[in-house]
PDB file of N, CA and C in Angstrom:
ATOM      1  N   MET A   1      -9.559   9.607  -2.333  1.00  0.00           N
ATOM      2  CA  MET A   1      -8.200   9.979  -2.023  1.00  0.00           C
ATOM      3  C   MET A   1      -7.276   9.415  -3.098  1.00  0.00           C
ATOM      4  N   ASN A   2      -6.357  10.247  -3.566  1.00  0.00           N
ATOM      5  CA  ASN A   2      -5.434   9.832  -4.601  1.00  0.00           C
ATOM      6  C   ASN A   2      -4.061   9.590  -3.979  1.00  0.00           C
ATOM      7  N   LEU A   3      -3.709   8.334  -3.822  1.00  0.00           N
ATOM      8  CA  LEU A   3      -2.417   8.010  -3.219  1.00  0.00           C
ATOM      9  C   LEU A   3      -1.254   8.449  -4.090  1.00  0.00           C
ATOM     10  N   ASN A   4      -1.458   8.519  -5.404  1.00  0.00           N
ATOM     11  CA  ASN A   4      -0.365   8.908  -6.290  1.00  0.00           C
ATOM     12  C   ASN A   4       0.122  10.328  -6.035  1.00  0.00           C
ATOM     13  N   SER A   5      -0.678  11.149  -5.387  1.00  0.00           N
ATOM     14  CA  SER A   5      -0.260  12.522  -5.090  1.00  0.00           C
ATOM     15  C   SER A   5       0.371  12.641  -3.703  1.00  0.00           C
ATOM     16  N   GLN A   6       0.455  11.549  -2.966  1.00  0.00           N
ATOM     17  CA  GLN A   6       1.038  11.575  -1.629  1.00  0.00           C
ATOM     18  C   GLN A   6       2.562  11.557  -1.696  1.00  0.00           C
ATOM     19  N   ALA A   7       3.171  12.200  -0.721  1.00  0.00           N
ATOM     20  CA  ALA A   7       4.632  12.176  -0.631  1.00  0.00           C
ATOM     21  C   ALA A   7       5.109  10.739  -0.482  1.00  0.00           C
ATOM     22  N   ASN A   8       6.225  10.445  -1.059  1.00  0.00           N
ATOM     23  CA  ASN A   8       6.882   9.143  -0.973  1.00  0.00           C
ATOM     24  C   ASN A   8       6.200   8.032  -1.754  1.00  0.00           C
ATOM     25  N   VAL A   9       5.154   8.331  -2.515  1.00  0.00           N
ATOM     26  CA  VAL A   9       4.491   7.307  -3.323  1.00  0.00           C
ATOM     27  C   VAL A   9       4.964   7.431  -4.762  1.00  0.00           C
ATOM     28  N   ILE A  10       5.542   6.360  -5.271  1.00  0.00           N
ATOM     29  CA  ILE A  10       5.978   6.324  -6.664  1.00  0.00           C
ATOM     30  C   ILE A  10       4.793   5.968  -7.550  1.00  0.00           C
ATOM     31  N   SER A  11       4.032   4.961  -7.132  1.00  0.00           N
ATOM     32  CA  SER A  11       2.807   4.611  -7.852  1.00  0.00           C
ATOM     33  C   SER A  11       1.856   3.881  -6.917  1.00  0.00           C
ATOM     34  N   ALA A  12       0.583   3.997  -7.228  1.00  0.00           N
ATOM     35  CA  ALA A  12      -0.457   3.282  -6.488  1.00  0.00           C
ATOM     36  C   ALA A  12      -1.518   2.884  -7.497  1.00  0.00           C
ATOM     37  N   LYS A  13      -1.827   1.608  -7.521  1.00  0.00           N
ATOM     38  CA  LYS A  13      -2.844   1.136  -8.462  1.00  0.00           C
ATOM     39  C   LYS A  13      -3.536  -0.089  -7.895  1.00  0.00           C
ATOM     40  N   ILE A  14      -4.722  -0.315  -8.385  1.00  0.00           N
ATOM     41  CA  ILE A  14      -5.482  -1.496  -7.987  1.00  0.00           C
ATOM     42  C   ILE A  14      -5.237  -2.569  -9.036  1.00  0.00           C
ATOM     43  N   ILE A  15      -4.824  -3.732  -8.552  1.00  0.00           N
ATOM     44  CA  ILE A  15      -4.587  -4.861  -9.445  1.00  0.00           C
ATOM     45  C   ILE A  15      -5.495  -6.011  -9.033  1.00  0.00           C
ATOM     46  N   LEU A  16      -5.716  -6.921  -9.947  1.00  0.00           N
ATOM     47  CA  LEU A  16      -6.499  -8.115  -9.646  1.00  0.00           C
ATOM     48  C   LEU A  16      -5.565  -9.297  -9.500  1.00  0.00           C
ATOM     49  N   GLU A  17      -5.791 -10.105  -8.474  1.00  0.00           N
ATOM     50  CA  GLU A  17      -5.016 -11.319  -8.254  1.00  0.00           C
ATOM     51  C   GLU A  17      -5.978 -12.471  -8.041  1.00  0.00           C
ATOM     52  N   ILE A  18      -5.538 -13.642  -8.399  1.00  0.00           N
ATOM     53  CA  ILE A  18      -6.313 -14.857  -8.133  1.00  0.00           C
ATOM     54  C   ILE A  18      -5.650 -15.554  -6.956  1.00  0.00           C
ATOM     55  N   ASP A  19      -6.413 -15.770  -5.879  1.00  0.00           N
ATOM     56  CA  ASP A  19      -5.840 -16.404  -4.701  1.00  0.00           C
ATOM     57  C   ASP A  19      -5.801 -17.922  -4.866  1.00  0.00           C
ATOM     58  N   LYS A  20      -5.319 -18.612  -3.841  1.00  0.00           N
ATOM     59  CA  LYS A  20      -5.156 -20.070  -3.927  1.00  0.00           C
ATOM     60  C   LYS A  20      -6.484 -20.804  -4.053  1.00  0.00           C
ATOM     61  N   ASP A  21      -7.576 -20.153  -3.668  1.00  0.00           N
ATOM     62  CA  ASP A  21      -8.905 -20.750  -3.814  1.00  0.00           C
ATOM     63  C   ASP A  21      -9.553 -20.365  -5.137  1.00  0.00           C
ATOM     64  N   GLU A  22      -8.769 -19.766  -6.028  1.00  0.00           N
ATOM     65  CA  GLU A  22      -9.204 -19.338  -7.354  1.00  0.00           C
ATOM     66  C   GLU A  22     -10.268 -18.248  -7.313  1.00  0.00           C
ATOM     67  N   LYS A  23     -10.215 -17.420  -6.270  1.00  0.00           N
ATOM     68  CA  LYS A  23     -11.097 -16.264  -6.167  1.00  0.00           C
ATOM     69  C   LYS A  23     -10.315 -15.018  -6.536  1.00  0.00           C
ATOM     70  N   ILE A  24     -10.989 -14.110  -7.206  1.00  0.00           N
ATOM     71  CA  ILE A  24     -10.349 -12.861  -7.599  1.00  0.00           C
ATOM     72  C   ILE A  24     -10.364 -11.890  -6.426  1.00  0.00           C
ATOM     73  N   GLN A  25      -9.203 -11.294  -6.165  1.00  0.00           N
ATOM     74  CA  GLN A  25      -9.075 -10.289  -5.120  1.00  0.00           C
ATOM     75  C   GLN A  25      -8.615  -8.982  -5.738  1.00  0.00           C
ATOM     76  N   LYS A  26      -9.162  -7.889  -5.223  1.00  0.00           N
ATOM     77  CA  LYS A  26      -8.692  -6.557  -5.590  1.00  0.00           C
ATOM     78  C   LYS A  26      -7.606  -6.170  -4.597  1.00  0.00           C
ATOM     79  N   VAL A  27      -6.432  -5.853  -5.127  1.00  0.00           N
ATOM     80  CA  VAL A  27      -5.293  -5.532  -4.275  1.00  0.00           C
ATOM     81  C   VAL A  27      -4.805  -4.119  -4.595  1.00  0.00           C
ATOM     82  N   LEU A  28      -4.681  -3.312  -3.572  1.00  0.00           N
ATOM     83  CA  LEU A  28      -4.098  -1.988  -3.712  1.00  0.00           C
ATOM     84  C   LEU A  28      -2.596  -2.150  -3.609  1.00  0.00           C
ATOM     85  N   ASN A  29      -1.898  -1.885  -4.701  1.00  0.00           N
ATOM     86  CA  ASN A  29      -0.451  -2.073  -4.770  1.00  0.00           C
ATOM     87  C   ASN A  29       0.212  -0.703  -4.739  1.00  0.00           C
ATOM     88  N   VAL A  30       0.959  -0.437  -3.670  1.00  0.00           N
ATOM     89  CA  VAL A  30       1.607   0.859  -3.481  1.00  0.00           C
ATOM     90  C   VAL A  30       3.124   0.669  -3.542  1.00  0.00           C
ATOM     91  N   VAL A  31       3.759   1.439  -4.407  1.00  0.00           N
ATOM     92  CA  VAL A  31       5.218   1.434  -4.503  1.00  0.00           C
ATOM     93  C   VAL A  31       5.702   2.758  -3.922  1.00  0.00           C
ATOM     94  N   THR A  32       6.629   2.677  -2.985  1.00  0.00           N
ATOM     95  CA  THR A  32       7.108   3.859  -2.281  1.00  0.00           C
ATOM     96  C   THR A  32       8.623   3.977  -2.373  1.00  0.00           C
ATOM     97  N   ASP A  33       9.122   5.177  -2.153  1.00  0.00           N
ATOM     98  CA  ASP A  33      10.567   5.354  -2.074  1.00  0.00           C
ATOM     99  C   ASP A  33      11.044   5.358  -0.623  1.00  0.00           C
ATOM    100  N   LEU A  34      10.130   5.100   0.308  1.00  0.00           N
ATOM    101  CA  LEU A  34      10.513   5.019   1.716  1.00  0.00           C
ATOM    102  C   LEU A  34      11.312   3.749   1.984  1.00  0.00           C
ATOM    103  N   VAL A  35      12.230   3.843   2.922  1.00  0.00           N
ATOM    104  CA  VAL A  35      12.918   2.653   3.416  1.00  0.00           C
ATOM    105  C   VAL A  35      11.946   1.974   4.368  1.00  0.00           C
ATOM    106  N   ILE A  36      11.581   0.729   4.076  1.00  0.00           N
ATOM    107  CA  ILE A  36      10.583   0.050   4.915  1.00  0.00           C
ATOM    108  C   ILE A  36      11.203  -1.014   5.818  1.00  0.00           C
ATOM    109  N   ASP A  37      12.512  -1.059   5.861  1.00  0.00           N
ATOM    110  CA  ASP A  37      13.234  -1.976   6.750  1.00  0.00           C
ATOM    111  C   ASP A  37      13.571  -1.221   8.030  1.00  0.00           C
ATOM    112  N   SER A  38      12.960  -1.605   9.134  1.00  0.00           N
ATOM    113  CA  SER A  38      13.145  -0.872  10.390  1.00  0.00           C
ATOM    114  C   SER A  38      14.574  -0.975  10.927  1.00  0.00           C
ATOM    115  N   GLN A  39      15.362  -1.895  10.401  1.00  0.00           N
ATOM    116  CA  GLN A  39      16.752  -2.030  10.841  1.00  0.00           C
ATOM    117  C   GLN A  39      17.684  -1.058  10.093  1.00  0.00           C
ATOM    118  N   ASN A  40      17.199  -0.450   9.034  1.00  0.00           N
ATOM    119  CA  ASN A  40      17.997   0.474   8.239  1.00  0.00           C
ATOM    120  C   ASN A  40      18.025   1.831   8.919  1.00  0.00           C
ATOM    121  N   GLU A  41      19.180   2.481   8.922  1.00  0.00           N
ATOM    122  CA  GLU A  41      19.317   3.776   9.595  1.00  0.00           C
ATOM    123  C   GLU A  41      18.486   4.883   8.931  1.00  0.00           C
ATOM    124  N   LYS A  42      18.088   4.691   7.682  1.00  0.00           N
ATOM    125  CA  LYS A  42      17.272   5.686   6.980  1.00  0.00           C
ATOM    126  C   LYS A  42      15.772   5.457   7.176  1.00  0.00           C
ATOM    127  N   PHE A  43      15.406   4.480   7.986  1.00  0.00           N
ATOM    128  CA  PHE A  43      13.994   4.169   8.259  1.00  0.00           C
ATOM    129  C   PHE A  43      13.331   5.359   8.938  1.00  0.00           C
ATOM    130  N   ASP A  44      12.171   5.773   8.411  1.00  0.00           N
ATOM    131  CA  ASP A  44      11.419   6.911   8.950  1.00  0.00           C
ATOM    132  C   ASP A  44      10.036   6.408   9.353  1.00  0.00           C
ATOM    133  N   SER A  45       9.883   6.066  10.628  1.00  0.00           N
ATOM    134  CA  SER A  45       8.617   5.479  11.080  1.00  0.00           C
ATOM    135  C   SER A  45       7.461   6.460  10.955  1.00  0.00           C
ATOM    136  N   SER A  46       7.728   7.745  11.129  1.00  0.00           N
ATOM    137  CA  SER A  46       6.667   8.748  11.013  1.00  0.00           C
ATOM    138  C   SER A  46       6.123   8.806   9.587  1.00  0.00           C
ATOM    139  N   ALA A  47       7.017   8.803   8.610  1.00  0.00           N
ATOM    140  CA  ALA A  47       6.584   8.845   7.207  1.00  0.00           C
ATOM    141  C   ALA A  47       5.845   7.567   6.836  1.00  0.00           C
ATOM    142  N   LEU A  48       6.315   6.431   7.343  1.00  0.00           N
ATOM    143  CA  LEU A  48       5.638   5.161   7.066  1.00  0.00           C
ATOM    144  C   LEU A  48       4.259   5.126   7.725  1.00  0.00           C
ATOM    145  N   ASP A  49       4.147   5.652   8.935  1.00  0.00           N
ATOM    146  CA  ASP A  49       2.842   5.748   9.609  1.00  0.00           C
ATOM    147  C   ASP A  49       1.881   6.623   8.806  1.00  0.00           C
ATOM    148  N   ASP A  50       2.386   7.731   8.275  1.00  0.00           N
ATOM    149  CA  ASP A  50       1.561   8.633   7.464  1.00  0.00           C
ATOM    150  C   ASP A  50       1.076   7.925   6.201  1.00  0.00           C
ATOM    151  N   LEU A  51       1.972   7.201   5.542  1.00  0.00           N
ATOM    152  CA  LEU A  51       1.590   6.454   4.344  1.00  0.00           C
ATOM    153  C   LEU A  51       0.552   5.389   4.687  1.00  0.00           C
ATOM    154  N   THR A  52       0.757   4.699   5.792  1.00  0.00           N
ATOM    155  CA  THR A  52      -0.193   3.671   6.227  1.00  0.00           C
ATOM    156  C   THR A  52      -1.577   4.267   6.474  1.00  0.00           C
ATOM    157  N   ASP A  53      -1.614   5.427   7.117  1.00  0.00           N
ATOM    158  CA  ASP A  53      -2.894   6.106   7.368  1.00  0.00           C
ATOM    159  C   ASP A  53      -3.609   6.425   6.049  1.00  0.00           C
ATOM    160  N   HIS A  54      -2.868   6.878   5.053  1.00  0.00           N
ATOM    161  CA  HIS A  54      -3.467   7.192   3.754  1.00  0.00           C
ATOM    162  C   HIS A  54      -3.959   5.919   3.040  1.00  0.00           C
ATOM    163  N   ILE A  55      -3.219   4.852   3.177  1.00  0.00           N
ATOM    164  CA  ILE A  55      -3.652   3.581   2.572  1.00  0.00           C
ATOM    165  C   ILE A  55      -4.944   3.105   3.223  1.00  0.00           C
ATOM    166  N   ILE A  56      -5.012   3.170   4.543  1.00  0.00           N
ATOM    167  CA  ILE A  56      -6.223   2.755   5.267  1.00  0.00           C
ATOM    168  C   ILE A  56      -7.412   3.624   4.865  1.00  0.00           C
ATOM    169  N   ALA A  57      -7.205   4.929   4.755  1.00  0.00           N
ATOM    170  CA  ALA A  57      -8.284   5.833   4.344  1.00  0.00           C
ATOM    171  C   ALA A  57      -8.770   5.500   2.938  1.00  0.00           C
ATOM    172  N   THR A  58      -7.832   5.193   2.044  1.00  0.00           N
ATOM    173  CA  THR A  58      -8.197   4.811   0.679  1.00  0.00           C
ATOM    174  C   THR A  58      -9.015   3.532   0.678  1.00  0.00           C
ATOM    175  N   MET A  59      -8.623   2.569   1.494  1.00  0.00           N
ATOM    176  CA  MET A  59      -9.351   1.303   1.557  1.00  0.00           C
ATOM    177  C   MET A  59     -10.740   1.490   2.160  1.00  0.00           C
ATOM    178  N   ARG A  60     -10.885   2.429   3.076  1.00  0.00           N
ATOM    179  CA  ARG A  60     -12.205   2.702   3.648  1.00  0.00           C
ATOM    180  C   ARG A  60     -13.122   3.343   2.614  1.00  0.00           C
ATOM    181  N   GLN A  61     -12.554   4.161   1.731  1.00  0.00           N
ATOM    182  CA  GLN A  61     -13.347   4.799   0.680  1.00  0.00           C
ATOM    183  C   GLN A  61     -13.695   3.823  -0.434  1.00  0.00           C
ATOM    184  N   ASN A  62     -12.829   2.862  -0.678  1.00  0.00           N
ATOM    185  CA  ASN A  62     -13.017   1.879  -1.746  1.00  0.00           C
ATOM    186  C   ASN A  62     -13.170   0.506  -1.100  1.00  0.00           C
ATOM    187  N   THR A  63     -14.349   0.231  -0.605  1.00  0.00           N
ATOM    188  CA  THR A  63     -14.563  -0.976   0.193  1.00  0.00           C
ATOM    189  C   THR A  63     -14.408  -2.261  -0.609  1.00  0.00           C
ATOM    190  N   GLY A  64     -14.295  -2.183  -1.920  1.00  0.00           N
ATOM    191  CA  GLY A  64     -14.101  -3.371  -2.726  1.00  0.00           C
ATOM    192  C   GLY A  64     -12.671  -3.882  -2.716  1.00  0.00           C
ATOM    193  N   ILE A  65     -11.758  -3.110  -2.130  1.00  0.00           N
ATOM    194  CA  ILE A  65     -10.350  -3.526  -2.056  1.00  0.00           C
ATOM    195  C   ILE A  65     -10.219  -4.570  -0.938  1.00  0.00           C
ATOM    196  N   ASP A  66      -9.639  -5.712  -1.282  1.00  0.00           N
ATOM    197  CA  ASP A  66      -9.508  -6.798  -0.323  1.00  0.00           C
ATOM    198  C   ASP A  66      -8.274  -6.668   0.566  1.00  0.00           C
ATOM    199  N   ARG A  67      -7.172  -6.165  -0.002  1.00  0.00           N
ATOM    200  CA  ARG A  67      -5.958  -6.016   0.782  1.00  0.00           C
ATOM    201  C   ARG A  67      -5.021  -5.041   0.081  1.00  0.00           C
ATOM    202  N   ALA A  68      -3.949  -4.685   0.773  1.00  0.00           N
ATOM    203  CA  ALA A  68      -2.965  -3.764   0.198  1.00  0.00           C
ATOM    204  C   ALA A  68      -1.569  -4.349   0.347  1.00  0.00           C
ATOM    205  N   THR A  69      -0.714  -4.004  -0.604  1.00  0.00           N
ATOM    206  CA  THR A  69       0.702  -4.357  -0.514  1.00  0.00           C
ATOM    207  C   THR A  69       1.518  -3.078  -0.659  1.00  0.00           C
ATOM    208  N   VAL A  70       2.644  -3.039   0.038  1.00  0.00           N
ATOM    209  CA  VAL A  70       3.554  -1.897  -0.050  1.00  0.00           C
ATOM    210  C   VAL A  70       4.934  -2.451  -0.360  1.00  0.00           C
ATOM    211  N   SER A  71       5.572  -1.864  -1.351  1.00  0.00           N
ATOM    212  CA  SER A  71       6.928  -2.300  -1.701  1.00  0.00           C
ATOM    213  C   SER A  71       7.731  -1.099  -2.175  1.00  0.00           C
ATOM    214  N   ASN A  72       9.016  -1.337  -2.340  1.00  0.00           N
ATOM    215  CA  ASN A  72       9.854  -0.283  -2.911  1.00  0.00           C
ATOM    216  C   ASN A  72      10.848  -0.874  -3.866  1.00  0.00           C
TER     217      ASN A  72
END
């Protein structure tokens, strides 16, 4: 699954991070144009749920991914 072709995704890439135990983690980093603050009047929970479903599906296909981050 290619997250970069999903609606509301500006970019999606796998990055490497070193955690506090000095272990390398694969992190799926997703940048979106969605408002992710639920207190904002432009918050769209349906669109965020859809994006979350796609992120979970991507992580299931790429089992080497340790975690995901979403930002805007």
